[in-house]
PDB file of C-alpha atoms in Angstrom:
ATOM      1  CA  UNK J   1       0.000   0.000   0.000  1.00 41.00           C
ATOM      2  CA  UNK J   2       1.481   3.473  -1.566  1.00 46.00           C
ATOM      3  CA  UNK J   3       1.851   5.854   1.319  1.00 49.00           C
ATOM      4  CA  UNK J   4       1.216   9.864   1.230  1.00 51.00           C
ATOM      5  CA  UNK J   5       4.161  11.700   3.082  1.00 52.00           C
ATOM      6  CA  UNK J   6       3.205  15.084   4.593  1.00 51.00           C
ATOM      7  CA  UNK J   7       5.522  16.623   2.041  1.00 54.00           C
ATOM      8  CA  UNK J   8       3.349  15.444  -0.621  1.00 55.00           C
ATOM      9  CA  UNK J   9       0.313  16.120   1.118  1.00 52.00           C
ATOM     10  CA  UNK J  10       1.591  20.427   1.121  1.00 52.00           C
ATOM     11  CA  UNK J  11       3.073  19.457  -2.896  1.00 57.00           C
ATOM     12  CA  UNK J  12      -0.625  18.619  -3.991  1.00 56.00           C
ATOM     13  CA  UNK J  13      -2.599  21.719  -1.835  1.00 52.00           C
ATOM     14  CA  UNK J  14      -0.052  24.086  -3.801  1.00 54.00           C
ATOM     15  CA  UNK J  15      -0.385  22.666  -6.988  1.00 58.00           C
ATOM     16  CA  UNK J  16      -4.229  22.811  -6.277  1.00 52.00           C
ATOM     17  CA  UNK J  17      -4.154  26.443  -4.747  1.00 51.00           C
ATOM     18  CA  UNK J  18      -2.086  27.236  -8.120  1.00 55.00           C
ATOM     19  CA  UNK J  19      -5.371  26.671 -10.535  1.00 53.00           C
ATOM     20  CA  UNK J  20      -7.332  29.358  -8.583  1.00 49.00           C
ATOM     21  CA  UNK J  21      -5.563  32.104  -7.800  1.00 53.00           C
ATOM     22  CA  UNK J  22      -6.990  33.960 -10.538  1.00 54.00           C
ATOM     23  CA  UNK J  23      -9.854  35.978  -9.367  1.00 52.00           C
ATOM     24  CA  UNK J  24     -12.727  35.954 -12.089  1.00 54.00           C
ATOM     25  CA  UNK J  25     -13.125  38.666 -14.082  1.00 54.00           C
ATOM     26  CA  UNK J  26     -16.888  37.742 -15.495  1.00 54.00           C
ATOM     27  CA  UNK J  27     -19.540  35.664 -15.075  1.00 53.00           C
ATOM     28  CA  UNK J  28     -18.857  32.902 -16.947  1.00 57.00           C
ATOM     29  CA  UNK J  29     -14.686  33.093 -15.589  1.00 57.00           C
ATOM     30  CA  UNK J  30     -16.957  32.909 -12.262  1.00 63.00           C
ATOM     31  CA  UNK J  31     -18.868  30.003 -12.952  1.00 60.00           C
ATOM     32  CA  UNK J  32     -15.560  28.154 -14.347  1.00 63.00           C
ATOM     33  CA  UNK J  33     -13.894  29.355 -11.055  1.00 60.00           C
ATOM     34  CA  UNK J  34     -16.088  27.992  -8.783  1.00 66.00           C
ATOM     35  CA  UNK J  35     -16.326  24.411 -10.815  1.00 65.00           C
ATOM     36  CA  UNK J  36     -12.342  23.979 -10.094  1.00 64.00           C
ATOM     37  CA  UNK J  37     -12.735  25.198  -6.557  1.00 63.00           C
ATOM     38  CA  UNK J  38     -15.538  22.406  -5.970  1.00 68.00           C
ATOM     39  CA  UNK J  39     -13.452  20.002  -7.618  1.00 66.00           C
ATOM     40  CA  UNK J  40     -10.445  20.877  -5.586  1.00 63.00           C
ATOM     41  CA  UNK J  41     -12.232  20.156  -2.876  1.00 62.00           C
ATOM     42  CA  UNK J  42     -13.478  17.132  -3.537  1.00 62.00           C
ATOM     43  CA  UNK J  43     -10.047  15.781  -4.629  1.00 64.00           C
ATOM     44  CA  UNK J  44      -9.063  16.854  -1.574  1.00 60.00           C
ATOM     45  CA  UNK J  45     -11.401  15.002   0.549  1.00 59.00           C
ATOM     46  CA  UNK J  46     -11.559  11.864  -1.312  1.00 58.00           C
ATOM     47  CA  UNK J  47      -7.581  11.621  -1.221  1.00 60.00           C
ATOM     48  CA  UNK J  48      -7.183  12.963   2.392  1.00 61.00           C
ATOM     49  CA  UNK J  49     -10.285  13.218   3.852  1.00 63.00           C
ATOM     50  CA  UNK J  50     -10.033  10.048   5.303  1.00 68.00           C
ATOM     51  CA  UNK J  51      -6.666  10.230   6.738  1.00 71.00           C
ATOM     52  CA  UNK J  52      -7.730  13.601   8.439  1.00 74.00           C
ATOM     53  CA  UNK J  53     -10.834  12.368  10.020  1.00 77.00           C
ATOM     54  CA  UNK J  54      -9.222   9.057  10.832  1.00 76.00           C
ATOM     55  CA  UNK J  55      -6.283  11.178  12.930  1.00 77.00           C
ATOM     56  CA  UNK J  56      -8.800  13.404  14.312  1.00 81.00           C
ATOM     57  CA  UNK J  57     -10.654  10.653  15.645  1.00 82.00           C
ATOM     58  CA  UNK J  58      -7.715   8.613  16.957  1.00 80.00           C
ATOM     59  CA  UNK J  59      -6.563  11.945  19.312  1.00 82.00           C
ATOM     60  CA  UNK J  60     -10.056  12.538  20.502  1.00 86.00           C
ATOM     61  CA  UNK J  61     -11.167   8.270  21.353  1.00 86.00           C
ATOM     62  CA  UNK J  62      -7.180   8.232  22.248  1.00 83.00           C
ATOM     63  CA  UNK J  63      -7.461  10.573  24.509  1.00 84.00           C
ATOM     64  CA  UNK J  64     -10.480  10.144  26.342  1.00 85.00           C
ATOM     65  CA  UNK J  65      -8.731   6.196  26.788  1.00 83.00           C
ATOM     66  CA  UNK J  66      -5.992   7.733  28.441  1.00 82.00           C
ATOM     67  CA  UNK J  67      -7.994   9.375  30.732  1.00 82.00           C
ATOM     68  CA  UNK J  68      -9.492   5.741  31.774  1.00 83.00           C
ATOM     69  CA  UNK J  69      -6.740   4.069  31.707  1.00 80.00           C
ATOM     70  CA  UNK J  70      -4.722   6.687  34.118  1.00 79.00           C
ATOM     71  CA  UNK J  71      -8.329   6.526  36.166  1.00 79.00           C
ATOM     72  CA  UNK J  72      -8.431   3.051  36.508  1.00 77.00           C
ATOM     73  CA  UNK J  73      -4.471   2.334  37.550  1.00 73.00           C
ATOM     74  CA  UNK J  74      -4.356   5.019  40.052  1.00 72.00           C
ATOM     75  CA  UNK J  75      -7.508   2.915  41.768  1.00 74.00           C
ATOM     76  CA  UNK J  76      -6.093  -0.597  40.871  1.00 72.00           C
ATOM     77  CA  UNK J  77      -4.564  -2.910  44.009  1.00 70.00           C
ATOM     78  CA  UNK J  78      -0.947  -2.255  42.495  1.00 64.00           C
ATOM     79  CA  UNK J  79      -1.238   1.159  43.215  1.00 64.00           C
ATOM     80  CA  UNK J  80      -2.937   1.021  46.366  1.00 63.00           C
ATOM     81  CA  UNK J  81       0.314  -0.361  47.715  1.00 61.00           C
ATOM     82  CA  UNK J  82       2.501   2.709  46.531  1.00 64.00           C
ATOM     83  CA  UNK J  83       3.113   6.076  48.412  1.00 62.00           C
ATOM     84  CA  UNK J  84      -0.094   8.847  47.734  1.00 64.00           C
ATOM     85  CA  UNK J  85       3.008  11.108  46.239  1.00 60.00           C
ATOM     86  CA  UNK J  86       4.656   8.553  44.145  1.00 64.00           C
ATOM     87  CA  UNK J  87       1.208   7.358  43.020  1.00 67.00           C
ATOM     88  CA  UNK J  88       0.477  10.794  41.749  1.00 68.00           C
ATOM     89  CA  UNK J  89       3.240  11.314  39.735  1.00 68.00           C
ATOM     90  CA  UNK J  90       3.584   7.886  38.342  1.00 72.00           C
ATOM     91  CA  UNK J  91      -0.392   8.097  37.066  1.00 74.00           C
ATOM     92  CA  UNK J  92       0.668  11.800  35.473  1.00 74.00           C
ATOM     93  CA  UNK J  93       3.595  10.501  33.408  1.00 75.00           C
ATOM     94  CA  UNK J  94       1.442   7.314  32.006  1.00 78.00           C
ATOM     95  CA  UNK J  95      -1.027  10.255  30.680  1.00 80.00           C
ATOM     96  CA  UNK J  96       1.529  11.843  29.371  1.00 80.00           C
ATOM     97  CA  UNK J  97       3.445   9.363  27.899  1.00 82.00           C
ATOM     98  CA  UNK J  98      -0.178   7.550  26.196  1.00 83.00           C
ATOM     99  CA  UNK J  99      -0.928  10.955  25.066  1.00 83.00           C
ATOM    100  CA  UNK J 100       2.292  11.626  23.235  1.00 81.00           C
ATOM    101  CA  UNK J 101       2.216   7.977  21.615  1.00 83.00           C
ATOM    102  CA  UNK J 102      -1.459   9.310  20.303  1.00 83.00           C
ATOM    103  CA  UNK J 103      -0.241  12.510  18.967  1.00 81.00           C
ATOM    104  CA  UNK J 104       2.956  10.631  17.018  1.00 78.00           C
ATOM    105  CA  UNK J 105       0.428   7.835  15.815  1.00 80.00           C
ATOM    106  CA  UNK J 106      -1.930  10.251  14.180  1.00 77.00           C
ATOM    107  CA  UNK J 107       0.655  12.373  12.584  1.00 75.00           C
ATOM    108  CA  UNK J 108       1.573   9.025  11.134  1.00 75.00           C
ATOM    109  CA  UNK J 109      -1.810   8.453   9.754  1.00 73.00           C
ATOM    110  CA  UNK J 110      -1.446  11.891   7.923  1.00 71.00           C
ATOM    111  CA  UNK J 111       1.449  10.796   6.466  1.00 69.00           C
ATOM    112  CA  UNK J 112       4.356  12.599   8.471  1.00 66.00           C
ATOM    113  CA  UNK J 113       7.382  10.167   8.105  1.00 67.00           C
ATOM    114  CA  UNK J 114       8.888   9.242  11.732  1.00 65.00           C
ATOM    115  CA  UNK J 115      12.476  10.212  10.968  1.00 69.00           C
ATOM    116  CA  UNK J 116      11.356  13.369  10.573  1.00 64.00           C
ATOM    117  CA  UNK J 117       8.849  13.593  14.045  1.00 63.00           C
ATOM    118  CA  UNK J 118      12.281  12.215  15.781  1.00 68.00           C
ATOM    119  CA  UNK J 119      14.395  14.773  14.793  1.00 69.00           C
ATOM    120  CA  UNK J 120      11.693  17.603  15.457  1.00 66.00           C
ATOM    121  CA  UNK J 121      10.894  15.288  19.044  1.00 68.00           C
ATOM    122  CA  UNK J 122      15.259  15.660  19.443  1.00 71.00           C
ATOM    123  CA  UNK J 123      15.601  19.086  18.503  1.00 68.00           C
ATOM    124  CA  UNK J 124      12.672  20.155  20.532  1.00 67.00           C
ATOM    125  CA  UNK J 125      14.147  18.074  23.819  1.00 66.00           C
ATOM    126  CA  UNK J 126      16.964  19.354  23.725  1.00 63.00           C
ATOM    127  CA  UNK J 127      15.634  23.047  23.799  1.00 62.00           C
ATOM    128  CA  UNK J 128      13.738  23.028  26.083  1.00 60.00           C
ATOM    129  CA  UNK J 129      16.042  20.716  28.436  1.00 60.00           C
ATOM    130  CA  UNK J 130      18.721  24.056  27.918  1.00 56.00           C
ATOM    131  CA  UNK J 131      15.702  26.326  28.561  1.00 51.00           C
ATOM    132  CA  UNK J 132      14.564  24.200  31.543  1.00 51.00           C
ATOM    133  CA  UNK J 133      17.290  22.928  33.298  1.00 56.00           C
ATOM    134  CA  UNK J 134      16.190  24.049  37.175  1.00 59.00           C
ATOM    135  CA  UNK J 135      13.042  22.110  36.621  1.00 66.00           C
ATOM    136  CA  UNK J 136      14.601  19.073  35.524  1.00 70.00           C
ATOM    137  CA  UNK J 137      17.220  19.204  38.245  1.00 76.00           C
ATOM    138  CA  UNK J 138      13.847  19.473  40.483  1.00 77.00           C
ATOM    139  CA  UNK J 139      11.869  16.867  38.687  1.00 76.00           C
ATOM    140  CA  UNK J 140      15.375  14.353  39.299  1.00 78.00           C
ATOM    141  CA  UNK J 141      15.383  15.529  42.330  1.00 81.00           C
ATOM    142  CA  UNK J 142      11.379  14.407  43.438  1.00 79.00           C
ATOM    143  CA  UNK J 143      11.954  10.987  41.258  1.00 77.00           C
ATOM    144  CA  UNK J 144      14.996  10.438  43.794  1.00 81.00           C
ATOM    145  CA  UNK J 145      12.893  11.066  46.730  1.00 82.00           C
ATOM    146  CA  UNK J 146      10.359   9.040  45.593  1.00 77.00           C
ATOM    147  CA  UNK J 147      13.071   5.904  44.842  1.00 77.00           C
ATOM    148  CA  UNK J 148      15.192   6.255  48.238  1.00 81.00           C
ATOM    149  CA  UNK J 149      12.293   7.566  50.209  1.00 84.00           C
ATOM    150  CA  UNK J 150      14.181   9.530  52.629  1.00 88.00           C
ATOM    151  CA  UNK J 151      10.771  10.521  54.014  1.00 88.00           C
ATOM    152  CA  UNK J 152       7.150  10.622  52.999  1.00 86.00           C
ATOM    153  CA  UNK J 153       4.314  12.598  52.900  1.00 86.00           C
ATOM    154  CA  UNK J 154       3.137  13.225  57.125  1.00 88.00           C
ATOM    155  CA  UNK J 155       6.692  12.811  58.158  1.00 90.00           C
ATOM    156  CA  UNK J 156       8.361  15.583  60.349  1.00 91.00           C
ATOM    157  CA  UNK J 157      11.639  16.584  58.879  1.00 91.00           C
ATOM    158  CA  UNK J 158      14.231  19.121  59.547  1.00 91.00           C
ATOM    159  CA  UNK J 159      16.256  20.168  56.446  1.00 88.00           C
ATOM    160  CA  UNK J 160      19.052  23.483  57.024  1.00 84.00           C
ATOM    161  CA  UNK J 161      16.222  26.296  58.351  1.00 86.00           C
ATOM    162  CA  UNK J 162      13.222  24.269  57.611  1.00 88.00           C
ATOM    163  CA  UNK J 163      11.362  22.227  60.324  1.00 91.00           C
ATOM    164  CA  UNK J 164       8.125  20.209  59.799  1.00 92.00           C
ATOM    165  CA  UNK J 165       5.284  17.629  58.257  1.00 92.00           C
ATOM    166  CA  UNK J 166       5.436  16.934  54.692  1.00 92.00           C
ATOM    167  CA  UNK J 167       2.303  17.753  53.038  1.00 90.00           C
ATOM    168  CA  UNK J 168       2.973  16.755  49.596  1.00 86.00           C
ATOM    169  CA  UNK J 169       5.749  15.403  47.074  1.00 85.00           C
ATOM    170  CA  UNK J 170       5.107  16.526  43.418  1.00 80.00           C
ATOM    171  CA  UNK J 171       7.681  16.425  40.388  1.00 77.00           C
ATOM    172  CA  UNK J 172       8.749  19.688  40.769  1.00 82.00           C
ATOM    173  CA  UNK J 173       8.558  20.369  44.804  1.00 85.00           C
ATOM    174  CA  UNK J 174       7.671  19.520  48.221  1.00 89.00           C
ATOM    175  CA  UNK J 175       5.535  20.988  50.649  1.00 91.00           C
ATOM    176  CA  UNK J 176       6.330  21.466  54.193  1.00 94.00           C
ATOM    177  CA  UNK J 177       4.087  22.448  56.833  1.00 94.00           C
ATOM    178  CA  UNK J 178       5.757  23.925  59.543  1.00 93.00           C
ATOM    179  CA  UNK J 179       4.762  23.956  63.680  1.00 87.00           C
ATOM    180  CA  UNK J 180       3.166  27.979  62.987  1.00 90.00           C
ATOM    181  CA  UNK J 181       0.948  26.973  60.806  1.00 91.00           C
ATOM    182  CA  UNK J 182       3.309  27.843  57.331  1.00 92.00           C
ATOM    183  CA  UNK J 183       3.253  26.335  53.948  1.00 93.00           C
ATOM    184  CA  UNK J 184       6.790  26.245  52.600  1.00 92.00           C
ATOM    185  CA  UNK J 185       7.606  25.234  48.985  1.00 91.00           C
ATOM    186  CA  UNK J 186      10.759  23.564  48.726  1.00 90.00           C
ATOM    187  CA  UNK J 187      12.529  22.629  45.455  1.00 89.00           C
ATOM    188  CA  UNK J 188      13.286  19.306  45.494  1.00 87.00           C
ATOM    189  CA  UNK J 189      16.733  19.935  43.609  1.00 85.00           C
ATOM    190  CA  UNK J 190      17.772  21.891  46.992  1.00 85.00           C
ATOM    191  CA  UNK J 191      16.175  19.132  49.432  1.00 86.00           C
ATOM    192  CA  UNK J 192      17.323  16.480  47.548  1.00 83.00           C
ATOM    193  CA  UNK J 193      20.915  17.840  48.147  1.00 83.00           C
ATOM    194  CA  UNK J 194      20.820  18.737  51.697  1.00 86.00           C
ATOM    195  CA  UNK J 195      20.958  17.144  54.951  1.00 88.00           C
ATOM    196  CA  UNK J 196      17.436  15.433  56.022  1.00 89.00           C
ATOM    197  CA  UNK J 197      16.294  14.751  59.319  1.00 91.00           C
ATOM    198  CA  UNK J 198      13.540  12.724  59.065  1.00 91.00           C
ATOM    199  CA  UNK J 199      11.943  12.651  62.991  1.00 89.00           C
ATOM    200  CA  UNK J 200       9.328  10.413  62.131  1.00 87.00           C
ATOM    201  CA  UNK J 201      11.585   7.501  60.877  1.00 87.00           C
ATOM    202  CA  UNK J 202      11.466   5.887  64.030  1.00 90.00           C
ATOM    203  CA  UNK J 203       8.514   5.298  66.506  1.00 91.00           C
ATOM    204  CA  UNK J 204      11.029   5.913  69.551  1.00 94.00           C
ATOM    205  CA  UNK J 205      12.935   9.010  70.472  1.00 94.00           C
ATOM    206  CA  UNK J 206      15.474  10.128  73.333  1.00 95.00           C
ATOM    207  CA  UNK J 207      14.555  13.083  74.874  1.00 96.00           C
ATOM    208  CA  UNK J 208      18.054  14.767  76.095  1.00 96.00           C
ATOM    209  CA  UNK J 209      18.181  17.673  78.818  1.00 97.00           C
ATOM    210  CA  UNK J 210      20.234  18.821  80.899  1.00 96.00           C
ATOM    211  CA  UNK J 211      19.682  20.531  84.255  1.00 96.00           C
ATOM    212  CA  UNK J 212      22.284  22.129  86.558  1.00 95.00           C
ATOM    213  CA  UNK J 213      22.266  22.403  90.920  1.00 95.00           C
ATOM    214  CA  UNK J 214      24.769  24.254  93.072  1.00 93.00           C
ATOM    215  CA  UNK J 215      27.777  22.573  94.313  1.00 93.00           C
ATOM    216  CA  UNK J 216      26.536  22.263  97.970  1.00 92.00           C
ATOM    217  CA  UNK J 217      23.816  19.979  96.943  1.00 94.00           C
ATOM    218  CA  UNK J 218      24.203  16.449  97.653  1.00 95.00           C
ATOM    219  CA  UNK J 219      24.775  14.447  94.331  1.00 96.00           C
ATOM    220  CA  UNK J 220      23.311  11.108  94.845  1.00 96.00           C
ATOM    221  CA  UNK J 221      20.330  13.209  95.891  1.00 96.00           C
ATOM    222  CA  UNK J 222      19.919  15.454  92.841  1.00 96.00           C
ATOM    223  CA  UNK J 223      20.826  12.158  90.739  1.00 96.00           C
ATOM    224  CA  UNK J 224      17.853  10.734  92.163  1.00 96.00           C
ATOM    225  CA  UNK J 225      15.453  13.102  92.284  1.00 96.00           C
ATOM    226  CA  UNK J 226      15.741  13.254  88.438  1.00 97.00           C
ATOM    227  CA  UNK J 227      15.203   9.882  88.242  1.00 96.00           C
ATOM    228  CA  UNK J 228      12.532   9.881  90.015  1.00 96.00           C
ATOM    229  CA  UNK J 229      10.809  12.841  88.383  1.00 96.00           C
ATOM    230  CA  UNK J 230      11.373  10.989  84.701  1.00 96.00           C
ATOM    231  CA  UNK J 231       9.565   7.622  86.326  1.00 95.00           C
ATOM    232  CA  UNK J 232       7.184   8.951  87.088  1.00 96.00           C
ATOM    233  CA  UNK J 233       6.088  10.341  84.105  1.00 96.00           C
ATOM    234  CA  UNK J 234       3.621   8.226  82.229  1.00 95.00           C
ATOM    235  CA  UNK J 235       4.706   8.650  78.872  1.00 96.00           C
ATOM    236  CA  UNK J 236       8.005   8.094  79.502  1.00 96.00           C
ATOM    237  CA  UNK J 237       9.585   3.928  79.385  1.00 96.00           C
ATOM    238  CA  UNK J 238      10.418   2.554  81.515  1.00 94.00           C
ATOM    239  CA  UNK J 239      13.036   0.060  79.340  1.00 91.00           C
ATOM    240  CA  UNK J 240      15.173   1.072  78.738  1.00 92.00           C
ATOM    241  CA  UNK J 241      15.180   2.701  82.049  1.00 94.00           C
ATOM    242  CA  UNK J 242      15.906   7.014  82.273  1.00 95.00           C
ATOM    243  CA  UNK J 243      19.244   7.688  82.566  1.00 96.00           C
ATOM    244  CA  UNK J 244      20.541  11.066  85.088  1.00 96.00           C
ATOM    245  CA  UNK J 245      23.854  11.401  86.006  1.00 96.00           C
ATOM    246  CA  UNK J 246      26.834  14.669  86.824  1.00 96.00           C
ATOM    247  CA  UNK J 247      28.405  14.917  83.503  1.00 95.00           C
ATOM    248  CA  UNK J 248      30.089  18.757  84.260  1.00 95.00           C
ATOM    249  CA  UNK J 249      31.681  20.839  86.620  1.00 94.00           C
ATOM    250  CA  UNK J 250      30.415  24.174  85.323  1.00 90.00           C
ATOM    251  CA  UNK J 251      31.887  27.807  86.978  1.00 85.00           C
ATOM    252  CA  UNK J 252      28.770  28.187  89.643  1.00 86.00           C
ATOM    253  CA  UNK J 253      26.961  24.457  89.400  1.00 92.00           C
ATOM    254  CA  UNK J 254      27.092  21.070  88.824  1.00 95.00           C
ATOM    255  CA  UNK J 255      25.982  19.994  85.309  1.00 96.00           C
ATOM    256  CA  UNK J 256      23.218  16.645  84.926  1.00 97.00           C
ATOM    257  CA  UNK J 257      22.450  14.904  82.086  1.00 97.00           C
ATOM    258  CA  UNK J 258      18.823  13.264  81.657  1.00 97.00           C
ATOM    259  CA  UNK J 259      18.135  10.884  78.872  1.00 97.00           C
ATOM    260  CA  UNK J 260      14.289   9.616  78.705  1.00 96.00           C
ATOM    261  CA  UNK J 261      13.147   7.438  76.258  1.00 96.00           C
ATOM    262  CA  UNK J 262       9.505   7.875  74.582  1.00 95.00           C
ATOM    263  CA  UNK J 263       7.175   7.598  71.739  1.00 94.00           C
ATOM    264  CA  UNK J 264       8.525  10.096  68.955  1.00 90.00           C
ATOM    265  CA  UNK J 265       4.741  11.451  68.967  1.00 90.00           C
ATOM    266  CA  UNK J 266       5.311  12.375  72.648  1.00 94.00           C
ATOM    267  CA  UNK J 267       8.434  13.779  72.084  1.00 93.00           C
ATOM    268  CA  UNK J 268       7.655  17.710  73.139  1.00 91.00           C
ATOM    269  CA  UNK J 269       4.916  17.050  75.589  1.00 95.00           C
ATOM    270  CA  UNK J 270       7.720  14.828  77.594  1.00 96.00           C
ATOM    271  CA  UNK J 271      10.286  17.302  76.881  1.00 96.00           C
ATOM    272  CA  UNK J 272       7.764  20.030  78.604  1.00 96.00           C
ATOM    273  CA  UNK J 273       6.703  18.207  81.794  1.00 96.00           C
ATOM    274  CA  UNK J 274      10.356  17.010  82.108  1.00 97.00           C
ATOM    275  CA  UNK J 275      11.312  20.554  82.441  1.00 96.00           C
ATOM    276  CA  UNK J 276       8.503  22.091  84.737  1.00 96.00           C
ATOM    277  CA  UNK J 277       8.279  18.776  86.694  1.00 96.00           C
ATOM    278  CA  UNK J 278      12.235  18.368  87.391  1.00 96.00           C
ATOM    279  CA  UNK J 279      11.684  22.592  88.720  1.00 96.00           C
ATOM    280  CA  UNK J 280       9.133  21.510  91.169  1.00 96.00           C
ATOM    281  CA  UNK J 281      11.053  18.447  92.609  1.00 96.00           C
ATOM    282  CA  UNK J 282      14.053  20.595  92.959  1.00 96.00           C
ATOM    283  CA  UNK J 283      12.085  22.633  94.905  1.00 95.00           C
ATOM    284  CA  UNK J 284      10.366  20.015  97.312  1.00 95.00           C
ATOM    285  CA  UNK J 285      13.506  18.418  97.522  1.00 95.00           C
ATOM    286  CA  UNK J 286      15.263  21.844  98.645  1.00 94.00           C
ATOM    287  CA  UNK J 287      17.845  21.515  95.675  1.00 94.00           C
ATOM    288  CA  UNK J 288      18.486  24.938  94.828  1.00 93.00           C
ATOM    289  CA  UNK J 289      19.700  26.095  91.209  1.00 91.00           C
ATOM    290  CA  UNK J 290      22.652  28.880  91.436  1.00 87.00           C
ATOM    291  CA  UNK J 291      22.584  31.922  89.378  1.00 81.00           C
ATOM    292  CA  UNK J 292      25.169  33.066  87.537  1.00 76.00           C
ATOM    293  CA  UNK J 293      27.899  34.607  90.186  1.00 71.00           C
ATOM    294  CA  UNK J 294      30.948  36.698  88.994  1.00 71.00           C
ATOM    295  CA  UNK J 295      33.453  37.972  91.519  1.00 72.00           C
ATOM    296  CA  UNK J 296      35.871  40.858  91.080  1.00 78.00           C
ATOM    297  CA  UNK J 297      39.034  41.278  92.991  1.00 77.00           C
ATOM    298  CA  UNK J 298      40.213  45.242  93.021  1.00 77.00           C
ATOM    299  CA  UNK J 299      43.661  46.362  94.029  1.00 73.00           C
ATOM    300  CA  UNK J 300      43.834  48.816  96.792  1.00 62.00           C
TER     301      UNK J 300
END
């Protein structure tokens, strides 16, 4: 079967254009005219006609199956299993991708030879990759958070000056929602890049303090009053158990360390009561906590 290139296609409309471009100059030059413009159009539709409407109804069906298909994958068991962010983005690139294998097809149909769409396809890649290289570093970036999965979307993370829950991981960013209520877009080029913290990697977290008492005060007593204090607390384990110990001689006090272990969801609310309840035992217990002291010797 003899196939029409696109070249040949714009050869024939020329040649065709060429046999009226005379404008009438009397009646009968009119009737004449409008003969070859009816016939023109007839050879046009019987030769390409069909191609036309064949294309035109290949993008519009084609299209309208993408749109299933994309529908019916995202809500398929396979993707059920996937991340709500990778999901996304893997559903957009199948409708893109189906789309653009449409479009090529039904410039095929009209006759457009495929050496030629792959060189246009090349030349036009490459521009716009020069044009658009931040956004591609960004959309490498999101496709390498989405493979290594240094955190998800509802995990708190800290990242340089930004602190809290992922919202949502697109191609081309992340949102972060920090603890004041703040939307931040981050790049995923610059995240991708930078040291993560990812604070909800782990269901258990260490809460550290540390908590000073004046040199006079008995250590085995201060060690266990903070003991004591974190043992009490019911969100706190008790395995592995609290730790409290001196770790410092500083200038006007004694330096102890507290390590409690908890859930990481009841991270601050420990980290709180630890503080205001370890105050109040110190005070029960008569511990007192030194201020700052400076002392200056003068020469008479």
């Amino acid at each position: 079967m003899e196939t029409t290139t696109a070249a040949e296609i714009v050869q024939d409309i020329q040649t065709g254009l060429s046999q009226i471009t005379d404008v009438p100059t009397s009646l009968a030059e009119t009737g004449e005219y409008a003969k070859n413009l009816i016939n023109l159009l007839q050879e046009f539709a019987v030769t390409y006609g069909g191609k036309l409407i064949g294309a035109l109804l290949l993008l519009i069906i084609g299209f309208k199956l993408a749109n299933v298909i994309t529908k019916k994958a995202s809500s398929s068991k396979a993707f059920g299993r996937i991340d709500v962010s990778t999901r996304g983005i893997i559903v957009n690139v199948l409708g893109i991708l189906i789309k653009v294998i449409i479009g090529i097809t039904a410039l095929a149909i009209i006759g457009v030879p495929m050496t030629s769409m792959i060189a246009v396809i090349g030349s036009c890649g490459l521009a716009v990759g020069l044009a658009l290289q931040g956004s591609l570093s960004n959309i490498a970036g999101g496709f390498i958070i989405l493979v290594l999965k240094p955190f998800k979307a509802g995990d708190f993370i800290t990242s340089g000056d930004i602190a809290g829950t992922v919202e949502e991981i697109s191609i081309f960013h992340t949102k972060v929602l920090t603890l004041d209520n703040r939307r931040i877009i981050v790049p995923n080029s610059s995240i991708s890049n930078s040291t993560i913290t990812n604070v909800s990697a782990l269901k258990d977290r260490r809460v550290d303090l540390t908590f000073t008492a004046a040199y006079n005060n008995d250590i085995d007593t201060v060690e266990r009053v903070l003991s004591d204090v974190c043992l009490s607390h019911p969100l706190v384990y008790k395995d592995p158990e609290p730790f409290a110990r001196l770790s410092a001689h500083k200038d006007c006090s004694l330096e102890y360390t507290v390590r409690a272990w908890c859930k990481a969801e009841d991270y601050w609310t420990v980290y709180f009561d630890l503080i205001k309840d370890v105050k109040l035992a110190f005070d029960k217990n008569g511990i007192s906590i030194p201020y700052p002291q400076l002392t200056v010797h003068t020469d008479k």
